[in-house]
Amino acid sequence: MKKLDLYISKNFLKSFLLSLIAFINIFILSQLFKIIRYITAGRMTVSESITYILYLLPKIFIEVTPLAILLGSLMCINRMASNLEIISLKTSGISFRRIVRFPIILSFLISLIVFQVMNKVHPFALAKSRAIRAGRDVSARVLPATKNNAFLRTEKNIVYYIKRVDRVKNVGNTLEIIKLDDSFQNIKEIITAKSGVFDNEKNVWVLKDAVINNFENKVQKVEKNYIDLELDKSPASFITIQGDPDELTNAEIAKTIRDIRITGGDIKESLAVLGKRYSFPFAAFIVSFLGLSLGSRYVRGASAISIALSVGLGYSYYIVQASFEALSVNGILNPFVSGWIPNIIFLCLGVYFMRKAEY
């Protein structure tokens, strides 16, 4: 069986690579008209346009790989079926599931490659391509000096609200600090102050005209200058760069989500991107079931119908995936659930066609 597996795997990879190159060329051609406009308008040089295309390749590779797997697997098995190889193998006692085992394994390995490209290569390349198109430096992200309406929750169950915080001057205006118990349900103390200065040497806030309400002892006191050693979060802790999550790695997105969560920002978009990162790469593996099963039957004149059906199913996956991604961005569905629903739907379709495959 090793020679047979090698033969099938070789044909599968050949069909996949041919399909991948064809789809990549189509996508590059669709970008050429836009690039020519950039060059004629003076927004890009010829060398920059070539670099721009190279930086687009990871994104194109990610997007077209499922279609290339679908079409490549269909072409591979359809060619074997038209040469009566499938029916010959079946007659000799080899099941169709055994015939397609190695193409399915290879599809899973390709999905893992897509996952790594999507995680590590694509964010960097996307940032570079956008920088070239906008005519700016990709590293030109500057941490803001100030932030209005800053929130922060600490591991000590202390919640800060500062109307305006300045990380350069280490000051804050109109502070409200709430201390809660370990269950994060009952308020222990509320501290309000007109302003505050963060002492970097002592690593603590010095609050001006502070009012301290202790709910446990039911005591209120007023302090001209108030220091509490638990209030040790510097102004820089309240300010983070909320960049485009598409330009971040998975680890960076996870860190950004943690930072945004404790500062009271919106994390829906970042969660949606992270959910897609862990679901979309495996579309290549899932659609391989469809391509292999649809290409298993040889009927004269039916090849074109199978190809049209497979391409239609491939684009249907993108439509379903985009629809559920929109639901996750709007906060209607959990991003990881919405990312895997299209995979589950098309995996069920693939298994169904695999069971119904005629050979």
Coordinates of C-alpha atoms in Angstrom, one line a residue:
M1 CA 0.0 0.0 0.0
K2 CA 3.0 2.4 0.4
K3 CA 3.4 2.7 -3.4
L4 CA -0.3 3.4 -3.8
D5 CA -0.4 6.0 -1.0
L6 CA 2.7 7.7 -2.5
Y7 CA 1.1 7.7 -5.9
I8 CA -2.2 9.2 -4.6
S9 CA -0.4 11.7 -2.4
K10 CA 1.8 12.8 -5.3
N11 CA -1.2 13.4 -7.6
F12 CA -3.1 15.2 -4.8
L13 CA -0.2 17.6 -4.1
K14 CA 0.3 18.2 -7.8
S15 CA -3.4 19.1 -8.3
F16 CA -3.4 21.2 -5.1
L17 CA -0.3 23.2 -6.1
L18 CA -1.6 23.8 -9.6
S19 CA -5.0 25.0 -8.2
L20 CA -3.2 27.2 -5.6
I21 CA -1.0 28.9 -8.2
A22 CA -4.0 29.5 -10.4
F23 CA -6.0 31.1 -7.6
I24 CA -3.1 33.2 -6.4
N25 CA -2.5 34.5 -10.0
I26 CA -6.2 35.4 -10.2
F27 CA -6.0 37.4 -7.0
I28 CA -2.8 39.1 -8.0
L29 CA -4.3 40.1 -11.3
S30 CA -7.3 41.6 -9.5
Q31 CA -4.8 43.8 -7.5
L32 CA -2.8 44.9 -10.5
F33 CA -5.2 47.6 -11.7
K34 CA -5.2 49.1 -8.2
I35 CA -1.4 49.0 -8.0
I36 CA -1.1 50.6 -11.5
R37 CA -3.3 53.5 -10.2
Y38 CA -1.0 53.9 -7.2
I39 CA 2.1 54.1 -9.4
T40 CA 0.5 56.6 -11.9
A41 CA -0.7 58.7 -9.0
G42 CA 2.8 58.8 -7.5
R43 CA 1.8 56.9 -4.3
M44 CA 4.1 54.0 -5.1
T45 CA 7.3 53.4 -7.0
V46 CA 7.7 50.3 -9.2
S47 CA 10.0 48.6 -6.6
E48 CA 7.5 49.4 -3.8
S49 CA 4.7 47.9 -5.9
I50 CA 6.7 44.6 -6.2
T51 CA 7.3 44.6 -2.5
Y52 CA 3.7 45.4 -1.9
I53 CA 2.6 42.3 -4.0
L54 CA 5.1 40.1 -2.1
Y55 CA 3.6 41.2 1.3
L56 CA 0.1 40.4 -0.1
L57 CA 1.0 36.8 -0.8
P58 CA 0.5 35.5 2.8
K59 CA -3.1 36.9 2.9
I60 CA -3.9 35.5 -0.6
F61 CA -2.4 32.1 0.4
I62 CA -4.6 32.0 3.5
E63 CA -7.8 33.0 1.6
V64 CA -7.4 30.7 -1.4
T65 CA -6.0 27.6 0.2
P66 CA -9.4 26.1 1.0
L67 CA -10.5 26.6 -2.6
A68 CA -7.3 25.1 -3.9
I69 CA -7.7 22.1 -1.6
L70 CA -11.3 21.6 -2.7
L71 CA -10.5 21.9 -6.4
G72 CA -7.2 20.0 -6.2
S73 CA -8.7 17.0 -4.3
L74 CA -11.6 16.9 -6.8
M75 CA -9.3 17.0 -9.8
C76 CA -7.0 14.3 -8.3
I77 CA -9.8 11.8 -7.5
N78 CA -11.7 12.6 -10.7
R79 CA -8.7 11.9 -12.8
M80 CA -8.3 8.5 -11.1
A81 CA -12.0 7.8 -11.5
S82 CA -11.9 8.6 -15.2
N83 CA -9.0 6.2 -15.6
L84 CA -11.0 3.6 -13.9
E85 CA -8.4 3.4 -11.1
I86 CA -10.9 4.0 -8.3
I87 CA -13.2 1.2 -9.4
S88 CA -10.2 -1.1 -9.9
L89 CA -9.0 -0.4 -6.4
K90 CA -12.5 -1.0 -5.1
T91 CA -12.8 -4.3 -7.0
S92 CA -9.5 -5.4 -5.4
G93 CA -11.1 -4.9 -1.9
I94 CA -9.7 -1.4 -1.0
S95 CA -12.4 0.9 0.3
F96 CA -12.8 4.5 -0.8
R97 CA -12.1 5.8 2.7
R98 CA -8.7 4.0 2.6
I99 CA -8.0 5.4 -0.9
V100 CA -8.5 9.0 0.3
R101 CA -6.8 8.6 3.7
F102 CA -3.5 10.2 2.7
P103 CA -5.0 13.2 0.9
I104 CA -7.1 13.9 4.0
I105 CA -4.0 13.7 6.2
L106 CA -2.1 16.0 3.8
S107 CA -5.0 18.5 3.9
F108 CA -4.8 18.5 7.7
L109 CA -1.0 19.2 7.5
I110 CA -1.7 22.0 5.1
S111 CA -4.3 23.4 7.5
L112 CA -1.6 23.5 10.2
I113 CA 0.7 25.4 7.8
V114 CA -2.1 27.9 7.2
F115 CA -2.6 28.3 10.9
Q116 CA 1.1 29.2 11.4
V117 CA 1.1 31.6 8.4
M118 CA -2.1 33.3 9.7
N119 CA -0.6 33.6 13.2
K120 CA 3.0 34.6 12.5
V121 CA 3.6 35.7 8.9
H122 CA 0.3 37.3 7.9
P123 CA 0.1 40.0 10.7
F124 CA 3.6 41.3 9.9
A125 CA 3.1 41.2 6.1
L126 CA -0.3 42.9 6.4
A127 CA 1.1 45.7 8.5
K128 CA 3.9 46.2 5.9
S129 CA 1.6 46.2 2.9
R130 CA -0.7 48.8 4.6
A131 CA 2.3 50.9 5.5
I132 CA 3.5 50.9 1.9
R133 CA 0.1 51.7 0.6
A134 CA -0.3 54.6 3.1
G135 CA 3.2 55.8 2.7
R136 CA 4.1 55.5 6.4
D137 CA 6.5 53.6 8.7
V138 CA 5.0 50.4 10.0
S139 CA 6.5 51.1 13.4
A140 CA 4.9 54.5 13.7
R141 CA 2.7 53.6 16.6
V142 CA 2.9 56.0 19.4
L143 CA 1.5 55.4 22.9
P144 CA -0.9 58.3 23.7
A145 CA 0.2 60.7 26.4
T146 CA -3.3 61.1 27.9
K147 CA -6.6 59.3 28.1
N148 CA -10.1 60.5 29.0
N149 CA -12.5 58.4 31.1
A150 CA -9.9 55.7 32.0
F151 CA -11.0 52.6 33.8
L152 CA -8.9 49.9 35.3
R153 CA -9.6 46.8 37.4
T154 CA -6.7 45.3 39.3
E155 CA -5.9 41.9 40.7
K156 CA -6.6 43.3 44.2
N157 CA -10.3 43.9 43.2
I158 CA -9.7 47.6 43.1
V159 CA -11.6 49.5 40.3
Y160 CA -10.2 52.9 39.2
Y161 CA -12.0 55.6 37.3
I162 CA -10.0 58.7 36.2
K163 CA -11.7 61.4 34.2
R164 CA -8.3 62.4 32.6
V165 CA -5.0 60.6 33.1
D166 CA -1.6 61.8 31.9
R167 CA 1.1 59.2 31.7
V168 CA 3.9 61.8 30.9
K169 CA 3.1 64.1 33.8
N170 CA 2.0 61.2 36.1
V171 CA -1.2 63.0 37.1
G172 CA -4.9 62.4 37.1
N173 CA -8.0 64.6 37.5
T174 CA -11.2 63.6 39.1
L175 CA -10.4 60.1 40.5
E176 CA -12.9 57.6 41.9
I177 CA -11.5 54.4 43.4
I178 CA -13.7 51.5 44.6
K179 CA -12.3 48.7 46.7
L180 CA -14.4 45.4 46.7
D181 CA -14.2 42.2 48.7
D182 CA -12.8 38.9 47.4
S183 CA -16.1 37.9 45.8
F184 CA -16.2 41.2 43.9
Q185 CA -19.8 41.8 45.1
N186 CA -19.6 44.0 48.2
I187 CA -18.0 47.4 48.4
K188 CA -15.4 47.9 51.1
E189 CA -14.3 51.4 50.4
I190 CA -14.9 54.3 48.0
I191 CA -12.2 57.0 47.6
T192 CA -12.8 60.2 45.6
A193 CA -10.3 62.9 44.9
K194 CA -10.2 66.1 42.8
S195 CA -6.7 65.2 41.5
G196 CA -3.8 62.9 42.1
V197 CA 0.0 62.7 41.5
F198 CA 1.7 59.3 41.1
D199 CA 5.0 59.1 43.0
N200 CA 7.3 56.9 40.9
E201 CA 9.8 56.5 43.7
K202 CA 7.3 55.2 46.2
N203 CA 5.1 53.6 43.5
V204 CA 1.9 55.0 44.9
W205 CA -0.8 57.6 44.2
V206 CA -0.8 60.8 46.3
L207 CA -4.4 62.0 46.2
K208 CA -5.4 65.6 46.7
D209 CA -8.6 66.6 48.6
A210 CA -9.6 63.0 49.0
V211 CA -12.8 61.8 50.6
I212 CA -12.6 58.2 52.0
N213 CA -15.8 56.3 52.7
N214 CA -15.3 53.1 54.6
F215 CA -18.4 50.9 54.3
E216 CA -17.1 48.2 56.7
N217 CA -16.5 50.6 59.6
K218 CA -19.1 53.1 58.3
V219 CA -16.6 56.0 58.7
Q220 CA -16.0 58.9 56.4
K221 CA -12.9 61.1 56.5
V222 CA -11.4 63.9 54.4
E223 CA -7.6 64.1 53.7
K224 CA -5.7 67.0 52.1
N225 CA -3.0 64.6 50.9
Y226 CA -4.0 60.9 51.1
I227 CA -1.7 57.9 50.4
D228 CA -2.8 54.3 50.3
L229 CA -0.1 51.7 49.5
E230 CA -2.6 49.5 47.6
L231 CA -3.1 52.3 45.0
D232 CA 0.0 51.4 43.1
K233 CA -1.1 51.4 39.4
S234 CA 0.8 54.0 37.5
P235 CA -0.9 56.3 34.9
A236 CA 0.9 54.2 32.1
S237 CA -1.2 51.2 33.2
F238 CA -4.4 53.0 32.1
I239 CA -3.2 53.7 28.5
T240 CA -2.7 51.0 25.9
I241 CA -2.4 50.9 22.1
Q242 CA -5.5 49.5 20.7
G243 CA -4.2 48.6 17.3
D244 CA -5.7 46.6 14.5
P245 CA -5.9 43.0 15.8
D246 CA -5.3 41.7 12.2
E247 CA -1.8 43.1 12.5
L248 CA -1.1 41.2 15.8
T249 CA -0.1 37.6 16.5
N250 CA -2.4 35.4 18.5
A251 CA -0.3 35.9 21.7
E252 CA -0.4 39.7 21.1
I253 CA -4.1 39.7 20.5
A254 CA -4.6 37.7 23.8
K255 CA -2.5 40.3 25.7
T256 CA -4.4 43.1 24.0
I257 CA -7.7 41.6 25.1
R258 CA -6.5 41.4 28.7
D259 CA -5.3 45.0 28.6
I260 CA -8.5 46.3 27.0
R261 CA -10.6 44.3 29.4
I262 CA -9.1 45.8 32.5
T263 CA -9.2 49.3 31.1
G264 CA -12.9 49.1 30.1
G265 CA -12.5 49.0 26.3
D266 CA -14.4 47.1 23.6
I267 CA -12.9 43.6 23.0
K268 CA -15.5 42.2 20.5
E269 CA -13.4 42.9 17.4
S270 CA -10.2 41.4 18.9
L271 CA -12.1 38.3 20.1
A272 CA -13.6 37.9 16.6
V273 CA -10.2 38.0 15.0
L274 CA -8.8 35.5 17.5
G275 CA -11.8 33.2 17.0
K276 CA -11.2 33.3 13.2
R277 CA -7.5 32.5 13.7
Y278 CA -8.4 29.3 15.4
S279 CA -11.1 28.2 13.1
F280 CA -10.6 29.4 9.5
P281 CA -7.2 27.6 8.9
F282 CA -9.0 24.2 9.3
A283 CA -11.4 25.0 6.5
A284 CA -8.8 23.4 4.1
F285 CA -9.0 20.1 6.0
I286 CA -12.8 20.2 6.1
V287 CA -13.5 21.0 2.5
S288 CA -11.1 18.2 1.4
F289 CA -14.0 15.7 2.3
L290 CA -16.2 17.5 -0.2
G291 CA -13.7 17.6 -3.0
L292 CA -12.6 14.0 -2.6
S293 CA -16.2 12.6 -2.4
L294 CA -17.5 14.7 -5.3
G295 CA -14.7 13.6 -7.6
S296 CA -15.1 9.9 -6.8
R297 CA -17.8 9.3 -9.4
Y298 CA -17.0 9.0 -13.1
V299 CA -19.9 9.6 -15.4
R300 CA -19.2 11.0 -18.9
G301 CA -19.9 14.7 -19.0
A302 CA -20.3 14.9 -15.2
S303 CA -16.8 16.3 -14.4
A304 CA -17.8 19.9 -15.2
I305 CA -20.9 19.6 -13.0
S306 CA -18.8 18.3 -10.1
I307 CA -16.3 21.1 -10.5
A308 CA -19.0 23.7 -10.6
L309 CA -20.7 22.2 -7.6
S310 CA -17.4 22.0 -5.6
V311 CA -16.5 25.7 -6.4
G312 CA -20.1 26.7 -5.5
L313 CA -19.8 24.8 -2.2
G314 CA -16.4 26.5 -1.6
Y315 CA -17.7 30.0 -2.0
S316 CA -20.7 29.0 0.1
Y317 CA -18.3 28.3 2.9
Y318 CA -16.9 31.9 2.6
I319 CA -20.4 33.3 2.7
V320 CA -21.5 31.3 5.7
Q321 CA -18.2 32.0 7.5
A322 CA -18.5 35.8 6.8
S323 CA -22.1 35.8 8.1
F324 CA -21.2 34.1 11.4
E325 CA -18.1 36.4 11.7
A326 CA -20.4 39.4 11.5
L327 CA -22.6 37.9 14.3
S328 CA -19.5 37.5 16.5
V329 CA -18.3 41.1 15.8
N330 CA -21.7 42.4 16.8
G331 CA -21.5 40.4 20.1
I332 CA -24.5 38.2 19.2
L333 CA -22.4 34.9 19.3
N334 CA -19.3 33.8 21.0
P335 CA -16.4 34.3 18.5
F336 CA -15.0 30.8 18.9
V337 CA -18.5 29.3 18.6
S338 CA -19.4 31.3 15.5
G339 CA -16.0 30.5 13.9
W340 CA -16.5 26.8 14.2
I341 CA -20.2 26.6 13.2
P342 CA -19.4 26.9 9.4
N343 CA -16.6 24.2 9.9
I344 CA -19.1 21.9 11.6
I345 CA -21.8 22.4 9.0
F346 CA -19.4 21.7 6.1
L347 CA -17.8 18.8 7.9
C348 CA -21.2 17.2 8.2
L349 CA -21.8 17.8 4.5
G350 CA -18.4 16.4 3.7
V351 CA -19.0 13.2 5.7
Y352 CA -22.4 12.9 4.1
F353 CA -21.0 13.0 0.6
M354 CA -18.2 10.8 1.6
R355 CA -20.7 8.1 2.7
K356 CA -22.6 8.6 -0.5
A357 CA -19.6 8.6 -2.7
E358 CA -19.9 6.2 -5.7
Y359 CA -16.8 4.5 -6.9

